[in-house]
Amino acid sequence: IAGITQAPTSQILAAGRRMTLRCTQDMRHNAMYWYRQDLGLGLRLIHYSNTAGTTGKGEVPDGYSVSRANTDDFPLTLASAVPSQTSVYFCASSDSKAGGGYTFGSGTRLTVV
Amino acid sequence: DQQVKQNSPSLSVQEGRISILNCDYTNSMFDYFLWYKKYPAEGPTFLISISSIKDKNEDGRFTVFLNKSAKHLSLHIVPSQPGDSAVYFCAASVSNYQLIWGAGTKLIIKP
Protein backbone atom coordinates (compact mmCIF):
# COMPACT_ATOMS: atom_id res chain seq x y z
CA ILE A 1 0.00 0.00 0.00
CA ALA A 2 1.50 3.30 -1.13
CA GLY A 3 2.09 5.82 1.58
CA ILE A 4 4.29 6.77 4.49
CA THR A 5 5.58 4.44 7.15
CA GLN A 6 6.68 5.80 10.51
CA ALA A 7 8.46 3.86 13.23
CA PRO A 8 8.15 3.37 16.10
CA THR A 9 4.45 4.01 16.69
CA SER A 10 5.16 4.99 20.26
CA GLN A 11 8.14 5.30 22.55
CA ILE A 12 8.93 6.21 26.13
CA LEU A 13 12.38 7.74 26.32
CA ALA A 14 14.55 8.79 29.23
CA ALA A 15 15.64 12.41 29.18
CA GLY A 16 19.11 12.86 27.77
CA ARG A 17 18.89 9.85 25.49
CA ARG A 18 19.30 9.98 21.74
CA MET A 19 16.41 8.86 19.54
CA THR A 20 15.79 8.59 15.81
CA LEU A 21 12.28 8.55 14.42
CA ARG A 22 12.10 6.82 11.09
CA CYS A 23 10.04 7.85 8.07
CA THR A 24 9.88 6.10 4.70
CA GLN A 25 7.70 6.89 1.70
CA ASP A 26 7.13 4.88 -1.46
CA MET A 27 5.44 7.51 -3.59
CA ARG A 28 8.64 9.10 -4.94
CA HIS A 29 7.55 12.47 -3.59
CA ASN A 30 10.21 15.15 -3.74
CA ALA A 31 9.32 17.00 -0.57
CA MET A 32 9.16 15.60 2.95
CA TYR A 33 8.33 17.18 6.30
CA TRP A 34 8.41 16.54 10.01
CA TYR A 35 5.73 18.03 12.24
CA ARG A 36 4.92 17.86 15.90
CA GLN A 37 1.37 18.10 17.10
CA ASP A 38 0.62 19.48 20.54
CA LEU A 39 -2.82 20.15 21.99
CA GLY A 40 -4.08 23.61 21.03
CA LEU A 41 -1.10 24.34 18.82
CA GLY A 42 -1.96 22.41 15.71
CA LEU A 43 0.84 21.15 13.50
CA ARG A 44 4.21 22.84 13.81
CA LEU A 45 6.91 22.26 11.22
CA ILE A 46 10.22 21.02 12.62
CA HIS A 47 12.31 20.41 9.49
CA TYR A 48 11.65 19.90 5.83
CA SER A 49 13.38 18.67 2.70
CA ASN A 50 12.39 19.89 -0.75
CA THR A 51 14.45 17.22 -2.50
CA ALA A 52 16.98 14.52 -1.70
CA GLY A 53 20.24 16.00 -0.42
CA THR A 54 18.68 19.23 0.91
CA THR A 55 17.06 20.09 4.24
CA GLY A 56 15.71 23.21 5.89
CA LYS A 57 14.57 24.44 9.27
CA GLY A 58 10.93 24.90 10.08
CA GLU A 59 9.18 26.74 12.87
CA VAL A 60 10.54 24.68 15.80
CA PRO A 61 13.87 23.10 14.77
CA ASP A 62 15.83 23.38 18.02
CA GLY A 63 16.85 20.04 19.49
CA TYR A 64 16.14 18.16 16.27
CA SER A 65 18.15 17.22 13.20
CA VAL A 66 17.27 15.55 9.90
CA SER A 67 18.99 14.06 6.89
CA ARG A 68 17.79 13.21 3.39
CA ALA A 69 20.25 10.82 1.84
CA ASN A 70 17.72 9.52 -0.69
CA THR A 71 14.17 10.23 -1.91
CA ASP A 72 12.43 7.70 0.28
CA ASP A 73 13.86 8.20 3.77
CA PHE A 74 13.71 11.19 6.09
CA PRO A 75 14.78 10.33 9.65
CA LEU A 76 14.35 12.78 12.54
CA THR A 77 16.92 12.66 15.35
CA LEU A 78 16.64 14.00 18.88
CA ALA A 79 20.26 14.26 20.02
CA SER A 80 19.48 14.60 23.72
CA ALA A 81 15.78 14.32 24.51
CA VAL A 82 14.06 16.72 26.92
CA PRO A 83 10.55 16.46 28.43
CA SER A 84 9.31 19.38 26.27
CA GLN A 85 9.83 17.14 23.26
CA THR A 86 7.00 14.94 24.45
CA SER A 87 4.60 15.10 21.52
CA VAL A 88 3.10 13.27 18.58
CA TYR A 89 5.38 13.46 15.56
CA PHE A 90 4.08 13.24 12.02
CA CYS A 91 6.06 12.75 8.85
CA ALA A 92 4.53 13.94 5.58
CA SER A 93 5.41 14.12 1.91
CA SER A 94 4.16 15.98 -1.14
CA ASP A 95 4.80 15.90 -4.85
CA SER A 96 5.03 19.68 -5.00
CA LYS A 97 2.27 20.02 -7.60
CA ALA A 98 0.30 23.23 -7.33
CA GLY A 99 -2.47 22.74 -4.80
CA GLY A 100 -1.32 19.24 -4.07
CA GLY A 101 -1.92 17.98 -0.61
CA TYR A 102 0.39 16.29 1.80
CA THR A 103 0.32 12.59 2.63
CA PHE A 104 0.90 11.91 6.31
CA GLY A 105 2.15 8.93 8.23
CA SER A 106 0.26 7.60 11.24
CA GLY A 107 2.51 9.35 13.70
CA THR A 108 4.92 8.49 16.50
CA ARG A 109 3.83 9.22 20.05
CA LEU A 110 6.94 10.11 22.03
CA THR A 111 7.04 10.56 25.79
CA VAL A 112 10.24 11.89 27.34
CA VAL A 113 10.49 11.23 31.07
CA ASP B 1 2.07 35.67 14.40
CA GLN B 2 -0.50 33.16 13.23
CA GLN B 3 -1.11 33.50 9.50
CA VAL B 4 -3.90 30.90 9.54
CA LYS B 5 -6.39 30.95 12.39
CA GLN B 6 -9.16 28.60 13.39
CA ASN B 7 -10.80 30.44 16.24
CA SER B 8 -13.16 27.68 17.34
CA PRO B 9 -11.36 24.88 19.19
CA SER B 10 -14.49 22.74 19.03
CA LEU B 11 -17.92 22.56 17.43
CA SER B 12 -20.88 20.33 18.25
CA VAL B 13 -23.53 19.62 15.58
CA GLN B 14 -26.58 17.40 15.46
CA GLU B 15 -26.43 14.47 13.03
CA GLY B 16 -28.12 15.37 9.74
CA ARG B 17 -27.60 19.12 10.15
CA ILE B 18 -24.99 21.32 8.50
CA SER B 19 -21.50 21.67 10.01
CA ILE B 20 -19.65 24.90 9.23
CA LEU B 21 -15.98 25.15 10.08
CA ASN B 22 -14.28 28.51 9.72
CA CYS B 23 -10.76 29.65 8.99
CA ASP B 24 -9.25 33.13 8.70
CA TYR B 25 -5.92 34.09 7.18
CA THR B 26 -3.77 37.19 7.07
CA ASN B 27 -1.43 36.64 4.10
CA SER B 28 -3.02 37.87 0.87
CA MET B 29 -0.35 35.98 -1.11
CA PHE B 30 -1.83 32.60 -0.23
CA ASP B 31 -3.02 30.95 -3.45
CA TYR B 32 -4.13 27.51 -2.29
CA PHE B 33 -6.20 26.54 0.69
CA LEU B 34 -6.73 23.02 1.93
CA TRP B 35 -8.77 21.21 4.56
CA TYR B 36 -7.54 18.10 6.34
CA LYS B 37 -9.37 15.72 8.60
CA LYS B 38 -7.72 13.89 11.48
CA TYR B 39 -8.98 10.97 13.53
CA PRO B 40 -7.32 10.07 16.86
CA ALA B 41 -4.15 8.02 16.52
CA GLU B 42 -4.02 8.64 12.77
CA GLY B 43 -2.26 11.15 10.55
CA PRO B 44 -4.24 13.96 8.91
CA THR B 45 -5.84 13.09 5.58
CA PHE B 46 -6.52 15.49 2.73
CA LEU B 47 -10.19 16.40 2.37
CA ILE B 48 -10.70 19.22 -0.13
CA SER B 49 -8.85 22.23 -1.52
CA ILE B 50 -9.56 25.47 -3.33
CA SER B 51 -7.48 27.75 -5.51
CA SER B 52 -7.54 31.49 -4.82
CA ILE B 53 -9.01 32.07 -8.29
CA LYS B 54 -12.20 30.29 -7.22
CA ASP B 55 -14.76 31.08 -4.56
CA LYS B 56 -16.31 27.64 -4.20
CA ASN B 57 -15.32 24.01 -4.58
CA GLU B 58 -17.63 21.10 -3.96
CA ASP B 59 -16.98 17.39 -3.44
CA GLY B 60 -19.98 15.35 -2.38
CA ARG B 61 -21.10 16.44 1.07
CA PHE B 62 -18.14 18.81 1.42
CA THR B 63 -18.04 22.36 0.07
CA VAL B 64 -15.34 24.93 0.68
CA PHE B 65 -16.10 28.63 0.26
CA LEU B 66 -13.43 31.29 -0.12
CA ASN B 67 -14.03 34.99 0.54
CA LYS B 68 -10.80 36.72 -0.45
CA SER B 69 -11.92 40.20 0.51
CA ALA B 70 -12.60 39.00 4.04
CA LYS B 71 -9.60 36.62 4.02
CA HIS B 72 -11.94 33.90 5.21
CA LEU B 73 -12.74 30.37 4.16
CA SER B 74 -15.23 27.89 5.45
CA LEU B 75 -15.92 24.20 5.10
CA HIS B 76 -19.54 23.08 4.94
CA ILE B 77 -20.51 19.48 5.59
CA VAL B 78 -24.08 18.58 4.64
CA PRO B 79 -25.57 16.42 6.02
CA SER B 80 -23.30 15.77 8.98
CA GLN B 81 -22.70 12.13 9.83
CA PRO B 82 -21.23 10.44 12.93
CA GLY B 83 -18.10 9.52 10.94
CA ASP B 84 -17.43 13.21 10.42
CA SER B 85 -16.46 13.56 14.07
CA ALA B 86 -12.76 14.45 13.87
CA VAL B 87 -10.34 17.34 14.10
CA TYR B 88 -10.35 19.53 11.00
CA PHE B 89 -7.28 21.53 10.01
CA CYS B 90 -7.25 24.44 7.62
CA ALA B 91 -3.97 25.05 5.72
CA ALA B 92 -2.72 27.55 3.16
CA SER B 93 0.24 27.94 0.85
CA VAL B 94 1.94 30.45 -1.42
CA SER B 95 2.82 29.00 -4.86
CA ASN B 96 2.74 25.51 -3.35
CA TYR B 97 5.47 26.37 -0.92
CA GLN B 98 5.16 24.91 2.56
CA LEU B 99 1.70 24.68 4.04
CA ILE B 100 0.84 26.99 6.92
CA TRP B 101 -1.56 25.30 9.33
CA GLY B 102 -4.34 26.41 11.61
CA ALA B 103 -4.63 24.99 15.14
CA GLY B 104 -7.58 22.77 14.24
CA THR B 105 -11.26 22.53 15.19
CA LYS B 106 -12.66 19.43 16.85
CA LEU B 107 -16.02 18.57 15.29
CA ILE B 108 -18.41 16.45 17.35
CA ILE B 109 -21.50 15.05 15.62
CA LYS B 110 -24.23 14.24 18.12
CA PRO B 111 -26.64 11.38 17.36
Tab-separated table of C-alpha atoms in Angstrom:
chain	number	residue	atom	x	y	z
A	1	ILE	CA	0.000	0.000	0.000
A	2	ALA	CA	1.499	3.297	-1.131
A	3	GLY	CA	2.087	5.817	1.583
A	4	ILE	CA	4.293	6.775	4.493
A	5	THR	CA	5.584	4.435	7.153
A	6	GLN	CA	6.683	5.803	10.513
A	7	ALA	CA	8.465	3.862	13.230
A	8	PRO	CA	8.149	3.372	16.101
A	9	THR	CA	4.447	4.013	16.686
A	10	SER	CA	5.160	4.990	20.258
A	11	GLN	CA	8.140	5.299	22.554
A	12	ILE	CA	8.929	6.211	26.131
A	13	LEU	CA	12.379	7.741	26.319
A	14	ALA	CA	14.547	8.794	29.226
A	15	ALA	CA	15.643	12.415	29.183
A	16	GLY	CA	19.109	12.863	27.768
A	17	ARG	CA	18.890	9.849	25.489
A	18	ARG	CA	19.298	9.985	21.738
A	19	MET	CA	16.412	8.865	19.544
A	20	THR	CA	15.794	8.589	15.812
A	21	LEU	CA	12.285	8.552	14.422
A	22	ARG	CA	12.096	6.819	11.086
A	23	CYS	CA	10.045	7.847	8.066
A	24	THR	CA	9.880	6.097	4.698
A	25	GLN	CA	7.703	6.890	1.701
A	26	ASP	CA	7.131	4.875	-1.457
A	27	MET	CA	5.437	7.507	-3.593
A	28	ARG	CA	8.643	9.098	-4.942
A	29	HIS	CA	7.548	12.467	-3.594
A	30	ASN	CA	10.207	15.153	-3.739
A	31	ALA	CA	9.316	17.000	-0.565
A	32	MET	CA	9.164	15.599	2.953
A	33	TYR	CA	8.329	17.177	6.298
A	34	TRP	CA	8.414	16.542	10.012
A	35	TYR	CA	5.726	18.034	12.242
A	36	ARG	CA	4.923	17.860	15.896
A	37	GLN	CA	1.365	18.096	17.103
A	38	ASP	CA	0.621	19.479	20.543
A	39	LEU	CA	-2.815	20.154	21.986
A	40	GLY	CA	-4.079	23.614	21.035
A	41	LEU	CA	-1.100	24.341	18.821
A	42	GLY	CA	-1.958	22.408	15.712
A	43	LEU	CA	0.837	21.150	13.496
A	44	ARG	CA	4.213	22.842	13.814
A	45	LEU	CA	6.908	22.265	11.220
A	46	ILE	CA	10.220	21.016	12.619
A	47	HIS	CA	12.307	20.414	9.492
A	48	TYR	CA	11.646	19.899	5.827
A	49	SER	CA	13.377	18.675	2.698
A	50	ASN	CA	12.390	19.894	-0.752
A	51	THR	CA	14.453	17.217	-2.499
A	52	ALA	CA	16.984	14.521	-1.697
A	53	GLY	CA	20.237	16.003	-0.423
A	54	THR	CA	18.679	19.227	0.913
A	55	THR	CA	17.059	20.089	4.235
A	56	GLY	CA	15.713	23.208	5.887
A	57	LYS	CA	14.566	24.443	9.273
A	58	GLY	CA	10.930	24.900	10.083
A	59	GLU	CA	9.179	26.740	12.871
A	60	VAL	CA	10.535	24.680	15.798
A	61	PRO	CA	13.869	23.098	14.769
A	62	ASP	CA	15.829	23.385	18.024
A	63	GLY	CA	16.847	20.041	19.493
A	64	TYR	CA	16.139	18.161	16.268
A	65	SER	CA	18.152	17.223	13.200
A	66	VAL	CA	17.269	15.549	9.898
A	67	SER	CA	18.993	14.056	6.895
A	68	ARG	CA	17.795	13.213	3.387
A	69	ALA	CA	20.254	10.823	1.836
A	70	ASN	CA	17.717	9.522	-0.690
A	71	THR	CA	14.174	10.227	-1.912
A	72	ASP	CA	12.431	7.698	0.284
A	73	ASP	CA	13.858	8.198	3.773
A	74	PHE	CA	13.711	11.195	6.088
A	75	PRO	CA	14.776	10.333	9.649
A	76	LEU	CA	14.355	12.783	12.536
A	77	THR	CA	16.915	12.661	15.354
A	78	LEU	CA	16.640	13.998	18.878
A	79	ALA	CA	20.259	14.262	20.018
A	80	SER	CA	19.476	14.598	23.725
A	81	ALA	CA	15.779	14.322	24.505
A	82	VAL	CA	14.058	16.723	26.920
A	83	PRO	CA	10.549	16.465	28.430
A	84	SER	CA	9.309	19.377	26.275
A	85	GLN	CA	9.833	17.135	23.265
A	86	THR	CA	6.997	14.935	24.446
A	87	SER	CA	4.595	15.102	21.523
A	88	VAL	CA	3.099	13.270	18.579
A	89	TYR	CA	5.376	13.456	15.563
A	90	PHE	CA	4.080	13.236	12.018
A	91	CYS	CA	6.063	12.746	8.854
A	92	ALA	CA	4.532	13.944	5.581
A	93	SER	CA	5.408	14.116	1.911
A	94	SER	CA	4.160	15.983	-1.141
A	95	ASP	CA	4.796	15.904	-4.854
A	96	SER	CA	5.032	19.677	-4.999
A	97	LYS	CA	2.275	20.022	-7.598
A	98	ALA	CA	0.301	23.232	-7.328
A	99	GLY	CA	-2.468	22.741	-4.799
A	100	GLY	CA	-1.320	19.236	-4.070
A	101	GLY	CA	-1.917	17.979	-0.613
A	102	TYR	CA	0.387	16.293	1.805
A	103	THR	CA	0.322	12.587	2.633
A	104	PHE	CA	0.896	11.907	6.310
A	105	GLY	CA	2.152	8.933	8.230
A	106	SER	CA	0.257	7.601	11.238
A	107	GLY	CA	2.513	9.346	13.698
A	108	THR	CA	4.924	8.494	16.502
A	109	ARG	CA	3.829	9.220	20.052
A	110	LEU	CA	6.941	10.111	22.030
A	111	THR	CA	7.035	10.556	25.791
A	112	VAL	CA	10.239	11.892	27.337
A	113	VAL	CA	10.486	11.234	31.069
B	1	ASP	CA	2.074	35.673	14.399
B	2	GLN	CA	-0.497	33.157	13.225
B	3	GLN	CA	-1.112	33.502	9.505
B	4	VAL	CA	-3.900	30.905	9.542
B	5	LYS	CA	-6.394	30.954	12.387
B	6	GLN	CA	-9.161	28.600	13.392
B	7	ASN	CA	-10.801	30.442	16.236
B	8	SER	CA	-13.165	27.677	17.343
B	9	PRO	CA	-11.359	24.879	19.187
B	10	SER	CA	-14.493	22.744	19.030
B	11	LEU	CA	-17.917	22.556	17.428
B	12	SER	CA	-20.878	20.327	18.249
B	13	VAL	CA	-23.535	19.616	15.585
B	14	GLN	CA	-26.585	17.395	15.458
B	15	GLU	CA	-26.430	14.475	13.034
B	16	GLY	CA	-28.116	15.365	9.741
B	17	ARG	CA	-27.596	19.120	10.151
B	18	ILE	CA	-24.985	21.320	8.503
B	19	SER	CA	-21.504	21.669	10.009
B	20	ILE	CA	-19.655	24.898	9.233
B	21	LEU	CA	-15.983	25.151	10.083
B	22	ASN	CA	-14.276	28.514	9.721
B	23	CYS	CA	-10.760	29.651	8.987
B	24	ASP	CA	-9.247	33.134	8.704
B	25	TYR	CA	-5.925	34.090	7.184
B	26	THR	CA	-3.769	37.186	7.065
B	27	ASN	CA	-1.434	36.641	4.101
B	28	SER	CA	-3.022	37.870	0.873
B	29	MET	CA	-0.352	35.980	-1.106
B	30	PHE	CA	-1.833	32.595	-0.232
B	31	ASP	CA	-3.025	30.951	-3.449
B	32	TYR	CA	-4.134	27.510	-2.289
B	33	PHE	CA	-6.199	26.538	0.695
B	34	LEU	CA	-6.733	23.019	1.935
B	35	TRP	CA	-8.770	21.213	4.560
B	36	TYR	CA	-7.539	18.101	6.335
B	37	LYS	CA	-9.370	15.719	8.599
B	38	LYS	CA	-7.719	13.886	11.481
B	39	TYR	CA	-8.978	10.972	13.528
B	40	PRO	CA	-7.321	10.075	16.861
B	41	ALA	CA	-4.146	8.016	16.519
B	42	GLU	CA	-4.017	8.636	12.768
B	43	GLY	CA	-2.260	11.147	10.552
B	44	PRO	CA	-4.239	13.956	8.914
B	45	THR	CA	-5.837	13.086	5.575
B	46	PHE	CA	-6.523	15.492	2.734
B	47	LEU	CA	-10.191	16.403	2.367
B	48	ILE	CA	-10.699	19.223	-0.126
B	49	SER	CA	-8.853	22.233	-1.523
B	50	ILE	CA	-9.557	25.472	-3.328
B	51	SER	CA	-7.484	27.749	-5.506
B	52	SER	CA	-7.542	31.486	-4.815
B	53	ILE	CA	-9.012	32.069	-8.291
B	54	LYS	CA	-12.205	30.290	-7.224
B	55	ASP	CA	-14.762	31.080	-4.557
B	56	LYS	CA	-16.308	27.638	-4.201
B	57	ASN	CA	-15.321	24.014	-4.575
B	58	GLU	CA	-17.625	21.096	-3.964
B	59	ASP	CA	-16.978	17.389	-3.438
B	60	GLY	CA	-19.975	15.352	-2.380
B	61	ARG	CA	-21.098	16.436	1.071
B	62	PHE	CA	-18.145	18.807	1.424
B	63	THR	CA	-18.036	22.356	0.075
B	64	VAL	CA	-15.338	24.930	0.679
B	65	PHE	CA	-16.103	28.628	0.257
B	66	LEU	CA	-13.430	31.293	-0.120
B	67	ASN	CA	-14.033	34.988	0.541
B	68	LYS	CA	-10.802	36.724	-0.449
B	69	SER	CA	-11.920	40.204	0.506
B	70	ALA	CA	-12.597	39.003	4.044
B	71	LYS	CA	-9.600	36.616	4.024
B	72	HIS	CA	-11.936	33.904	5.211
B	73	LEU	CA	-12.738	30.374	4.157
B	74	SER	CA	-15.232	27.890	5.447
B	75	LEU	CA	-15.916	24.198	5.105
B	76	HIS	CA	-19.540	23.076	4.940
B	77	ILE	CA	-20.512	19.478	5.590
B	78	VAL	CA	-24.076	18.578	4.644
B	79	PRO	CA	-25.573	16.422	6.017
B	80	SER	CA	-23.297	15.770	8.976
B	81	GLN	CA	-22.697	12.133	9.827
B	82	PRO	CA	-21.230	10.445	12.927
B	83	GLY	CA	-18.096	9.518	10.938
B	84	ASP	CA	-17.429	13.211	10.416
B	85	SER	CA	-16.459	13.558	14.069
B	86	ALA	CA	-12.761	14.448	13.870
B	87	VAL	CA	-10.344	17.337	14.101
B	88	TYR	CA	-10.345	19.527	10.997
B	89	PHE	CA	-7.284	21.528	10.012
B	90	CYS	CA	-7.246	24.445	7.621
B	91	ALA	CA	-3.968	25.047	5.722
B	92	ALA	CA	-2.721	27.551	3.157
B	93	SER	CA	0.245	27.942	0.851
B	94	VAL	CA	1.943	30.452	-1.423
B	95	SER	CA	2.820	29.001	-4.856
B	96	ASN	CA	2.743	25.509	-3.349
B	97	TYR	CA	5.474	26.368	-0.925
B	98	GLN	CA	5.155	24.913	2.559
B	99	LEU	CA	1.696	24.682	4.042
B	100	ILE	CA	0.840	26.991	6.921
B	101	TRP	CA	-1.565	25.297	9.330
B	102	GLY	CA	-4.338	26.413	11.614
B	103	ALA	CA	-4.629	24.990	15.135
B	104	GLY	CA	-7.583	22.771	14.238
B	105	THR	CA	-11.264	22.532	15.188
B	106	LYS	CA	-12.659	19.433	16.851
B	107	LEU	CA	-16.022	18.571	15.294
B	108	ILE	CA	-18.409	16.453	17.350
B	109	ILE	CA	-21.498	15.051	15.624
B	110	LYS	CA	-24.230	14.245	18.121
B	111	PRO	CA	-26.644	11.381	17.363
